[in-house]
Coordinates of C-alpha atoms and ligand atoms in Angstrom, one line a residue:
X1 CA -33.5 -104.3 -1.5
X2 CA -34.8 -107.9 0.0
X3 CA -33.0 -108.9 2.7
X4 CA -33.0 -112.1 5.0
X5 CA -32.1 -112.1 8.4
X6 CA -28.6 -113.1 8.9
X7 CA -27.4 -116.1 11.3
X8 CA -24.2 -116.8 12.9
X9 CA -24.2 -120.5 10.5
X10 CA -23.8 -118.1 8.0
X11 CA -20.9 -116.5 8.5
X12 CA -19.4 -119.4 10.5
X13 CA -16.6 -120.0 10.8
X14 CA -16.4 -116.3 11.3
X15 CA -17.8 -114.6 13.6
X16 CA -18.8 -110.9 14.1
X17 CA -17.3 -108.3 16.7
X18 CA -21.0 -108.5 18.4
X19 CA -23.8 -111.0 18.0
X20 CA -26.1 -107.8 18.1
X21 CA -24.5 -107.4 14.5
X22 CA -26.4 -110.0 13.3
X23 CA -29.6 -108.3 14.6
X24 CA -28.8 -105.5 12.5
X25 CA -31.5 -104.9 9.3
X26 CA -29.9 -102.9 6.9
X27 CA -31.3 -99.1 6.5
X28 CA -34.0 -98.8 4.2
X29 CA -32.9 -95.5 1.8
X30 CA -35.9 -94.0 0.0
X31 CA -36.5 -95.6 -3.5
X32 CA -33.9 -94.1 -6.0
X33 CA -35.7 -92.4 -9.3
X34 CA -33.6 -94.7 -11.3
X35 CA -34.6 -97.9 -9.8
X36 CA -38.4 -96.9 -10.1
X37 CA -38.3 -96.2 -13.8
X38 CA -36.4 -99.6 -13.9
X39 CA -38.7 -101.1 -12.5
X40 CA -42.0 -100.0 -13.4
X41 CA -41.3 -98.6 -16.5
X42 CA -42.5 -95.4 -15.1
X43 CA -40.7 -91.9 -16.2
X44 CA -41.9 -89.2 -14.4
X45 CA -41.1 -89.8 -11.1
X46 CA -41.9 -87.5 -8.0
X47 CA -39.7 -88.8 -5.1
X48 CA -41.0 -87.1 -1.7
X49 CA -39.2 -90.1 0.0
X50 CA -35.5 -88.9 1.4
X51 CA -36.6 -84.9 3.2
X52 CA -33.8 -83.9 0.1
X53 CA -34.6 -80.1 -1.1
X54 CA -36.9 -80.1 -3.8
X55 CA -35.7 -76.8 -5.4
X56 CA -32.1 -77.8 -5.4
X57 CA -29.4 -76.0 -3.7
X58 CA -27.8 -72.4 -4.0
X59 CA -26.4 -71.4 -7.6
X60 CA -23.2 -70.7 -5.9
X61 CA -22.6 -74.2 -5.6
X62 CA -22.5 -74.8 -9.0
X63 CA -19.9 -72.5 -9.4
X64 CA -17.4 -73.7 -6.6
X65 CA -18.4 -77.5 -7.3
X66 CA -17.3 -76.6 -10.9
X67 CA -13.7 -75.0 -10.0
X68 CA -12.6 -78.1 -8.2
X69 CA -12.9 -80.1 -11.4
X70 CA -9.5 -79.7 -12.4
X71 CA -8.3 -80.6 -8.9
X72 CA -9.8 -84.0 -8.7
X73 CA -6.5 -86.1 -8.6
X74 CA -5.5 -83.9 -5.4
X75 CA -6.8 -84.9 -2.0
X76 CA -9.0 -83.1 -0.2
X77 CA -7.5 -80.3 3.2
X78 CA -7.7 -83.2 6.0
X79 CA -8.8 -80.0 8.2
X80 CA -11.3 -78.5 6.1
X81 CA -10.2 -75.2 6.8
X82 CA -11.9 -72.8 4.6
X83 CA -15.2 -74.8 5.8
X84 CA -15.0 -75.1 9.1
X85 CA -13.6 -70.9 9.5
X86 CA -17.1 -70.4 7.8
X87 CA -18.6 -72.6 10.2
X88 CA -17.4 -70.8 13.2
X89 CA -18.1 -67.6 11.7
X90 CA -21.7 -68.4 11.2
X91 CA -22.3 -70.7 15.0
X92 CA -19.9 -68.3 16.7
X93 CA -17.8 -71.0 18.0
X94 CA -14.3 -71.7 17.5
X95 CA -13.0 -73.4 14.6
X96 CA -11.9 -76.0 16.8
X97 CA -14.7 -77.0 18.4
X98 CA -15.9 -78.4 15.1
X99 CA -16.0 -81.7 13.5
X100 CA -17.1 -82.6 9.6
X101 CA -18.3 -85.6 8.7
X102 CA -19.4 -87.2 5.7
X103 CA -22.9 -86.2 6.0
X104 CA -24.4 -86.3 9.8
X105 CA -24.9 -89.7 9.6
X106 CA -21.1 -90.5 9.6
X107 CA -20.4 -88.2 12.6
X108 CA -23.2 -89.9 14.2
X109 CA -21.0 -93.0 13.9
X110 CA -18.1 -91.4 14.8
X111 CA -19.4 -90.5 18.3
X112 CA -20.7 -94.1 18.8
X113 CA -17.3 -95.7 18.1
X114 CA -16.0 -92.7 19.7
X115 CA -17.5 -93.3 23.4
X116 CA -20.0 -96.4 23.3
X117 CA -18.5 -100.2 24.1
X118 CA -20.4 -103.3 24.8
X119 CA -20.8 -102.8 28.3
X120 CA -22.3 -99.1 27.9
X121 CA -25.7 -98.3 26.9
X122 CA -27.6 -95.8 24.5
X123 CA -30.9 -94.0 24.8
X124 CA -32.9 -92.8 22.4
X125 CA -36.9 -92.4 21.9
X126 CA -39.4 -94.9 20.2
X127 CA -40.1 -93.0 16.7
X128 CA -36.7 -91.4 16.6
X129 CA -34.3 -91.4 13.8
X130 CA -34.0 -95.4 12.9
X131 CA -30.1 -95.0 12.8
X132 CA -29.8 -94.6 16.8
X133 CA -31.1 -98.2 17.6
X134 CA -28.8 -99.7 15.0
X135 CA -25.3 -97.9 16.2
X136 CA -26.4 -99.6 19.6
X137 CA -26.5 -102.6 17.9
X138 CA -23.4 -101.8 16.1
X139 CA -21.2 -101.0 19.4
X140 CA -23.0 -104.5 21.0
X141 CA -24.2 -102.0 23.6
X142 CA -28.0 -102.2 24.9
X143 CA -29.9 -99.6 23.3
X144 CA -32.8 -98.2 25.2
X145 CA -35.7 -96.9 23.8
X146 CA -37.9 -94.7 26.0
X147 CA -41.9 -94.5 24.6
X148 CA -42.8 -91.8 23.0
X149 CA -45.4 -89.0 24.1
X150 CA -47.7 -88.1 21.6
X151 CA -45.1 -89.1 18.7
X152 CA -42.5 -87.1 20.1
X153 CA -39.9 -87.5 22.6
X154 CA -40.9 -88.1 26.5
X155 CA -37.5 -86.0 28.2
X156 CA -38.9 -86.7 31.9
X157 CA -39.3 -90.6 30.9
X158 CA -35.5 -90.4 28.7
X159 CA -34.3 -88.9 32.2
X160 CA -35.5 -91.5 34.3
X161 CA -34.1 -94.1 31.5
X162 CA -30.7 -92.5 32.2
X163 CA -31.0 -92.2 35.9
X164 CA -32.2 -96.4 36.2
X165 CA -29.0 -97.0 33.8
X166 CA -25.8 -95.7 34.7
X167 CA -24.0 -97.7 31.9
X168 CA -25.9 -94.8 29.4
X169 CA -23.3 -93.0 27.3
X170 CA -24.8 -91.5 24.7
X171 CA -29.0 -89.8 24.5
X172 CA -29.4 -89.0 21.0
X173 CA -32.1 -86.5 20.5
X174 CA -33.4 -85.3 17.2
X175 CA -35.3 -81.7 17.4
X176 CA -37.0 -81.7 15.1
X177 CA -37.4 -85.5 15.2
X178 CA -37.6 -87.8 12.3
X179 CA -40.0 -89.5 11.2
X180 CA -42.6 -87.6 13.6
X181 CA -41.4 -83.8 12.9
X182 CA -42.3 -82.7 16.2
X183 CA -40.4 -80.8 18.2
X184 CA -39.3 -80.2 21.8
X185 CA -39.5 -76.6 23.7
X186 CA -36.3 -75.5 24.5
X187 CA -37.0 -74.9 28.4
X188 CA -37.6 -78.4 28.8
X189 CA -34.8 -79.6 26.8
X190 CA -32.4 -77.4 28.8
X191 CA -33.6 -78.7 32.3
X192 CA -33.5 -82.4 30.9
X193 CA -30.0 -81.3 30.1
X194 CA -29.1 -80.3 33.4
X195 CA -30.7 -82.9 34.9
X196 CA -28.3 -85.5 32.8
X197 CA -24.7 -86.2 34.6
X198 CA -22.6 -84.7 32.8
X199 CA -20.7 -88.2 32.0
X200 CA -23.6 -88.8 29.6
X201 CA -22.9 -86.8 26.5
X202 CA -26.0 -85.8 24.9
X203 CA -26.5 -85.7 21.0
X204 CA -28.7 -83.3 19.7
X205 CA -29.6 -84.0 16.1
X206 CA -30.6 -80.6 14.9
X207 CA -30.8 -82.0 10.9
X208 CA -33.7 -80.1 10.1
X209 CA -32.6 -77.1 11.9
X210 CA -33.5 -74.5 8.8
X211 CA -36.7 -75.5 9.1
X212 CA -37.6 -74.4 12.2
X213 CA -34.8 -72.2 13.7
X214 CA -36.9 -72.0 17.5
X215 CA -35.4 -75.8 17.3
X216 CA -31.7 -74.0 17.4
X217 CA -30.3 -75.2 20.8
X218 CA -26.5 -73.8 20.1
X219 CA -26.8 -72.3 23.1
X220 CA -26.6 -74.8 25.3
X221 CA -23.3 -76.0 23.6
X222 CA -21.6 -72.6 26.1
X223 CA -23.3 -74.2 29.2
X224 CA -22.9 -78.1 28.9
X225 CA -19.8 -79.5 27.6
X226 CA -21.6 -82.4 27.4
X227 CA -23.5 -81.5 24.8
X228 CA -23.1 -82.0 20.9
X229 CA -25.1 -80.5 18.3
X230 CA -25.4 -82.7 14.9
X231 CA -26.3 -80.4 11.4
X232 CA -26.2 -81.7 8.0
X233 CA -26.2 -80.2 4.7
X234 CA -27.9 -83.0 3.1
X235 CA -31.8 -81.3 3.9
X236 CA -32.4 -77.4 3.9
X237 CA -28.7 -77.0 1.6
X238 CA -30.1 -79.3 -0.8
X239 CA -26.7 -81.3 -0.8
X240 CA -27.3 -84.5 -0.2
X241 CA -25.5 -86.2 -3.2
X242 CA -22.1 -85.3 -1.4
X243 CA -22.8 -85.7 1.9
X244 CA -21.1 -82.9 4.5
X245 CA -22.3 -82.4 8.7
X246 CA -21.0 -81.3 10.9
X247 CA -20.6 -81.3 15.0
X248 CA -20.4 -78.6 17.1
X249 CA -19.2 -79.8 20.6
X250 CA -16.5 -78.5 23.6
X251 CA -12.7 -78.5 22.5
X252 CA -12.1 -81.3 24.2
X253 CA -14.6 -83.9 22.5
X254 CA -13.9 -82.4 18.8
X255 CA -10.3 -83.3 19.4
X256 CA -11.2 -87.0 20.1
X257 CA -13.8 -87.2 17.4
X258 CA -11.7 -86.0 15.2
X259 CA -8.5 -88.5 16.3
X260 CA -11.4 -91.1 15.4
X261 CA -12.9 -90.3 12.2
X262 CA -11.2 -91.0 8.4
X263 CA -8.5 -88.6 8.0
X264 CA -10.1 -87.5 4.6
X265 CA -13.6 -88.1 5.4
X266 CA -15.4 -85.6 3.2
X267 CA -14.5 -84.8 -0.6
X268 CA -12.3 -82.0 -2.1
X269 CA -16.1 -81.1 -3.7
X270 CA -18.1 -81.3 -0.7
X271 CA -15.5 -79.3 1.2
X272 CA -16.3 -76.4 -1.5
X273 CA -19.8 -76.7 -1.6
X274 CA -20.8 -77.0 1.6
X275 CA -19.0 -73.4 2.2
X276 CA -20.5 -71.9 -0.5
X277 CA -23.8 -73.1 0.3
X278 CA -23.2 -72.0 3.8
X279 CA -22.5 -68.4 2.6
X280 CA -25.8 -68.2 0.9
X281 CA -28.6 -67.9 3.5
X282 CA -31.2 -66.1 0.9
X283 CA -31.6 -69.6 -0.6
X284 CA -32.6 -71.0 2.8
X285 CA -34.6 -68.2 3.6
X286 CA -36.4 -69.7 0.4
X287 CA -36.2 -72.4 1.1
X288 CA -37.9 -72.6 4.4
X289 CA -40.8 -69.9 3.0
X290 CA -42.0 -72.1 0.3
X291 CA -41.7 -75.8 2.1
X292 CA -43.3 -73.4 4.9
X293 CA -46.1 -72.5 2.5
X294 CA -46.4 -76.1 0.8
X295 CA -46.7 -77.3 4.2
X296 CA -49.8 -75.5 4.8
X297 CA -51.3 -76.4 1.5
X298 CA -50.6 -80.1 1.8
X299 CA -52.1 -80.3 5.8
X300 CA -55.6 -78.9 3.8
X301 CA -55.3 -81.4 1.4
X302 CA -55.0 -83.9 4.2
X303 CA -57.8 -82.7 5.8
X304 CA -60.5 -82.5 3.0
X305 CA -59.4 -86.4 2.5
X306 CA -60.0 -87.4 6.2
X307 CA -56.3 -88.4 6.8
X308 CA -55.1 -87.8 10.0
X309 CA -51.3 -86.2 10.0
X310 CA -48.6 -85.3 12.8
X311 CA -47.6 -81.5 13.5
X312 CA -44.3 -81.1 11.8
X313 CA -41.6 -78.6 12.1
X314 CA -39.3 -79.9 9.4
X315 CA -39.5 -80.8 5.7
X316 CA -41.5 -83.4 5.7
X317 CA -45.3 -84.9 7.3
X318 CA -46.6 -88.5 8.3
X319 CA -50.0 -89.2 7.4
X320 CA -52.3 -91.9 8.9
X321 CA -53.1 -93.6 5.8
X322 CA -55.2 -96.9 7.3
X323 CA -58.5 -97.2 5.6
X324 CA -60.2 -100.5 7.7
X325 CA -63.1 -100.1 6.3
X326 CA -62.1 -100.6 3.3
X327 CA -59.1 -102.9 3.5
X328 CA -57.1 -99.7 2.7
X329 CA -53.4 -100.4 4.2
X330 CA -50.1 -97.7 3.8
X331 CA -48.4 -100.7 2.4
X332 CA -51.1 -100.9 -0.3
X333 CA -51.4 -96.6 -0.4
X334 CA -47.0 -97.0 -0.8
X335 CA -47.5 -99.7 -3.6
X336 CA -50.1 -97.9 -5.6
X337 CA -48.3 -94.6 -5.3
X338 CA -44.8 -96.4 -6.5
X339 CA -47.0 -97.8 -9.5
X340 CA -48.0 -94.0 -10.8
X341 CA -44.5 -92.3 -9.8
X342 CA -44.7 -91.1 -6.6
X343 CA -41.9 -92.5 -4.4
X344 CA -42.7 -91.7 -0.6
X345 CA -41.5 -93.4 3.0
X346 CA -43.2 -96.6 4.4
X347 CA -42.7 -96.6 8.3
X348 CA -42.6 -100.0 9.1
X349 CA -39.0 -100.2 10.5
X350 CA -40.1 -96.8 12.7
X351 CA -42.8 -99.0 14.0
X352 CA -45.5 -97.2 12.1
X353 CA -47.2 -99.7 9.7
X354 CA -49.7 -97.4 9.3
X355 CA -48.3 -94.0 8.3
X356 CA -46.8 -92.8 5.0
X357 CA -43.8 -90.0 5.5
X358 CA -44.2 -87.5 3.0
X359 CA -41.5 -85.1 1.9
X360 CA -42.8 -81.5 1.2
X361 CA -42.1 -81.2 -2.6
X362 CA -42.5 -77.9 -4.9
X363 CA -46.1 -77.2 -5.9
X364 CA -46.6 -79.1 -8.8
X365 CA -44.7 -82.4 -7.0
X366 CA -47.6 -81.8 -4.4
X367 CA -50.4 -81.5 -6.2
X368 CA -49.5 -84.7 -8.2
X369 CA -49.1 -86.6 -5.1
X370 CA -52.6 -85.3 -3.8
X371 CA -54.2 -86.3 -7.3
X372 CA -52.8 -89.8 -7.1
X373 CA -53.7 -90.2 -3.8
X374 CA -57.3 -89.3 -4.3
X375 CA -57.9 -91.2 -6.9
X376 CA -56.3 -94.7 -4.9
X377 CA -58.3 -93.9 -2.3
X378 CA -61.5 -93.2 -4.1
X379 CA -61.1 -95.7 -6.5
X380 CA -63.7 -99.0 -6.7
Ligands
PLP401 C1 -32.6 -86.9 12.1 C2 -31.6 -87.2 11.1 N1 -30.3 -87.2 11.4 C3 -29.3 -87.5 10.5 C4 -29.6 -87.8 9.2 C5 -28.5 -88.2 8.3 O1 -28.4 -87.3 7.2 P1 -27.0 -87.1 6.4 O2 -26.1 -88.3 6.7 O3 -27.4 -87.1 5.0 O4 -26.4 -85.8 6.9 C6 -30.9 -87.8 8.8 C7 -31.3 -88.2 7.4 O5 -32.3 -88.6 7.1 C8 -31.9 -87.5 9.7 O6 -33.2 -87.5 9.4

């Protein structure tokens, strides 16, 4: 989507809640299959652009989506119970200490609305997930962005950030972090926790949790109660289309997140998917084996091509794709690749003209992606 940047003569005579609103770009989703063959006329597309699960989701899903068909005119349970007993079940908390949003993204909202006003500030790292700077922006609050440490997240600098603001309401953290897919030890991030007062709640986006369980931090959750952990079922479940997270946090802050959020905030469908997905694990035991495996493959192939790459934990790798030499830019690597069928991630909002994010695809998704990319960067 082209967008221009807004002004307040646009809108004038109205006038939005913040002027930081008007700062606000709209989030740039990965490239829709549809809109590519649209566009180019292409039909065999290979989208490694959105960290979605190549082989799907569970069969099981299937099955409980397709018993809820008949129920469509009925609204969904407000609760979620079924969901959120199998939730507790599986992160041994208590039922209510959980929150479901519509996907992570929404309860990432929630909390912002929930605890951030324009006097109060946010802090998140350069290279985190893009959405952090914008619910700042959202809230009219000052959002602070701590520099990164080799791509990932500096937690002595994000510490001192906190400590020089006392306004700061909210860290958001993402382990493992996207777009960088590095990953923080957990000794560290439990002293930066303890370090933090505990008026400052700290976030800790844990969406690509499945793919490197070491990254689980639940525990801290029975130490700090200022701590919330964010999931999703959107990467490793392979549910994206129907967007379910969830929060895990203390009593106390689930009961006000979910006073805040839309009383029917996630579907009849996803309600019943999610849980079955939930209950089976063999598929993300899969899951993580192959992208585990495809992951190895894929840093070979960037090797034997002389592109540099980030360590990543998750589902999905940035590549240095700048080519001086030879005028070679990831604007003109993302254009070529869109041409042949291969959607992937441009990082300019993340600050990262020169990178490509790569979702981790099934085999044959990879090797095309490899093929296409040798022959752009070996062509005349
Ligand atoms: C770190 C992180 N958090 C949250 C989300 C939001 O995912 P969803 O709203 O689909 O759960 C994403 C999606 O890309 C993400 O990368």
């Amino acid at each position: 989507m082209q967008t221009t940047q807004l002004t307040a003569s646009d809108l004038s005579p109205l006038t939005p809640a913040y002027d930081s609103i008007l700062a606000l770009a709209p989030y740039q989703t990965g490239k829709p299959i549809e809109e590519l063959t649209r566009e180019y006329g292409v039909s065999d597309v290979v989208k490694l652009a959105s960290n979605e699960n190549p082989m799907g989701c569970s069969p099981r899903v299937t099955l409980a989506v397709t018993e809820q068909l008949g129920q469509l005119s009925r609204y969904p349970d407000g609760n979620g119970y079924y969901l959120k007993q199998a939730l507790a079940d599986f992160n041994d908390v208590n039922a209510n200490q959980i929150t479901l949003g519509n996907g992570s993204d929404d309860l990432l909202d929630i909390l912002a609305r929930s605890f951030v006003g324009a006097d109060d500030a946010i802090v998140y790292s350069q290279y985190a997930f893009v959405v952090y700077p914008m619910l700042a922006k959202m809230q009219g609050a000052t959002g602070i962005e701590v520099p990164a440490q080799r791509f990932g997240h500096n937690l002595k600098a994000m510490s001192q950030a906190v400590q020089d603001n006392p306004n700061t309401k909210i860290v958001f953290i993402a382990n493992p972090n996207n777009p960088t897919g590095t990953q923080l030890e957990k000794k560290e991030l439990r002293q930066f926790v303890a370090g933090v007062p505990s008026s400052v709640l700290v976030v800790l986006d844990e969406a690509y949790i499945e793919y490197s369980p070491e990254s689980n931090n639940r525990a801290l959750l029975d130490e700090f109660d200022n701590v919330i952990i964010v999931r999703t079922f959107s990467k490793a479940y392979g549910l994206a289309g129907l967007r379910v997270g969830y929060a895990l946090s203390s009593v106390a802050v689930a009961d006000l997140l979910n006073r805040i959020r839309q009383p029917f905030n996630v579907s009849r469908v996803g309600l019943a998917a999610a849980a079955a997905a939930l209950a089976d694990q063999d598929f993300i035991e899969k899951t993580r084996l192959i992208n585990d495996e495809q992951m190895r493959w894929l840093e070979k192939q960037f090797d034997a091509l002389g592109l540099g790459f980030v360590k990543s934990h998750a589902n999905f790798i940035m590549v240095e794709v700048q080519v001086e030499m030879e005028d070679i830019t990831a604007a003109s690597i993302h254009q070529a690749l869109l041409e042949q069928g291969v959607i992937v991630r441009p990082l300019d909002a993340y600050g990262l003209p020169n990178w490509l994010r790569i979702t981790v695809g099934l085999a044959e998704d990879n090797l095309r992606l490899i093929d296409t990319l040798r022959s752009i960067l070996t062509e005349d």
